[in-house]
């Protein structure tokens, strides 16, 4: 069965054609925030998304269907869909009861379209047309990759388990480790004017992308403005007790990414939950690692849990892109 293209398409809003080509890498809520932020100035947007999620609806579907985990990809599709639509409501709907409890309808639609259209890539392109996205979404690899860590000397398997584990993450790897980044991913990085890494879970969102063979090398070869958006605070589990400098050191030690580039970090009031700490980087600390530091009040004052404000973040990222 095929679905007529005219039934899938929604006319997308245009970006500023004079704006930079922006490639954002990562996963989770942080990547979605960046995608919303850069729509204010970008001429072209590409999201490069982790494929290591093994939890919830995404993990269940990926395990049964053999496709990349759809959850973070679906979140990016919605972030790139600025106009409210019925398709947007459909992709964002989550079931609360019955056999499909916990499943996102968008995840199921991506799985169904993969079956109907003969692969995950055409399913993604069809979804972009349905939602009228202003950018494209690329899984960093064409299959699910299992994440494995060594934490305080003990092995921990799976993205969810690693994210929840306390202790020092000494080693991180993807299984299989011979699955290269997709050709479109490498080409997008090579053509970018601005590369944005983060915010997001350091190990399970950011490094799970950078560790895919071909990604770090493509970033190092790129002439784009390299930007690392620092998280607002530590994460209970994988980055508990880590400083801003520790994040930069880990980005280099495990991901192979260093300056020159720009670190964008929050400066201002932040209500940090008990047990966690705000991430702070000093200018000389950044400079010693090859980075320029740009700070601003980036927190969303209305959010119940600390998160970046897309408008504030977009203004800073635009300034960095044009510097």
XYZ file of N, CA and C in Angstrom, residues 25 48 140-141 180-182 185-186 189 195 206 208-221 255 257:
84
model
N 23.236 18.726 17.030
C 23.461 17.314 17.333
C 23.113 17.007 18.781
N 20.659 16.153 13.924
C 21.318 14.843 13.913
C 21.047 14.212 15.277
N 21.424 9.583 13.507
C 22.865 9.579 13.299
C 23.337 8.290 12.625
N 22.589 7.209 12.805
C 22.871 5.935 12.133
C 21.542 5.310 11.730
N 28.779 3.025 10.857
C 29.180 4.398 10.563
C 27.976 5.337 10.511
N 28.270 6.626 10.682
C 27.238 7.646 10.526
C 26.724 7.637 9.091
N 25.455 8.002 8.936
C 24.866 8.048 7.608
C 25.545 9.068 6.707
N 24.349 12.558 7.101
C 24.825 13.187 8.330
C 26.182 13.839 8.091
N 27.102 13.087 7.520
C 28.454 13.608 7.260
C 28.395 14.777 6.289
N 27.064 17.967 8.074
C 28.091 18.576 8.933
C 29.109 19.332 8.076
N 27.621 24.622 13.853
C 27.377 23.323 14.468
C 27.064 23.550 15.941
N 24.419 13.370 24.065
C 25.453 14.045 23.277
C 26.544 13.077 22.831
N 26.500 9.886 22.821
C 25.967 8.767 22.043
C 25.864 9.107 20.562
N 25.874 10.400 20.219
C 25.956 10.837 18.822
C 27.417 10.946 18.380
N 28.235 11.585 19.218
C 29.636 11.837 18.837
C 30.443 10.560 18.694
N 30.051 9.488 19.408
C 30.796 8.234 19.348
C 30.529 7.430 18.081
N 29.507 7.764 17.339
C 29.229 7.043 16.093
C 30.355 7.342 15.106
N 31.035 6.308 14.590
C 32.166 6.536 13.696
C 31.826 7.468 12.538
N 32.666 8.465 12.350
C 32.476 9.426 11.272
C 31.995 10.779 11.735
N 31.308 10.838 12.885
C 30.723 12.103 13.329
C 31.796 13.057 13.849
N 32.594 12.616 14.818
C 33.617 13.497 15.386
C 34.619 13.938 14.326
N 35.004 13.033 13.442
C 35.943 13.389 12.381
C 35.342 14.447 11.456
N 34.061 14.308 11.144
C 33.399 15.288 10.279
C 33.345 16.652 10.968
N 33.098 16.672 12.274
C 33.066 17.933 13.020
C 34.440 18.585 13.018
N 35.481 17.782 13.232
C 36.841 18.335 13.276
C 37.284 18.866 11.914
N 36.784 18.275 10.839
C 37.129 18.758 9.492
C 36.329 19.994 9.096
N 34.554 12.215 23.449
C 33.948 12.565 22.162
C 34.914 13.111 21.145
N 35.990 16.170 20.931
C 35.612 17.518 20.513
C 36.218 18.552 21.456
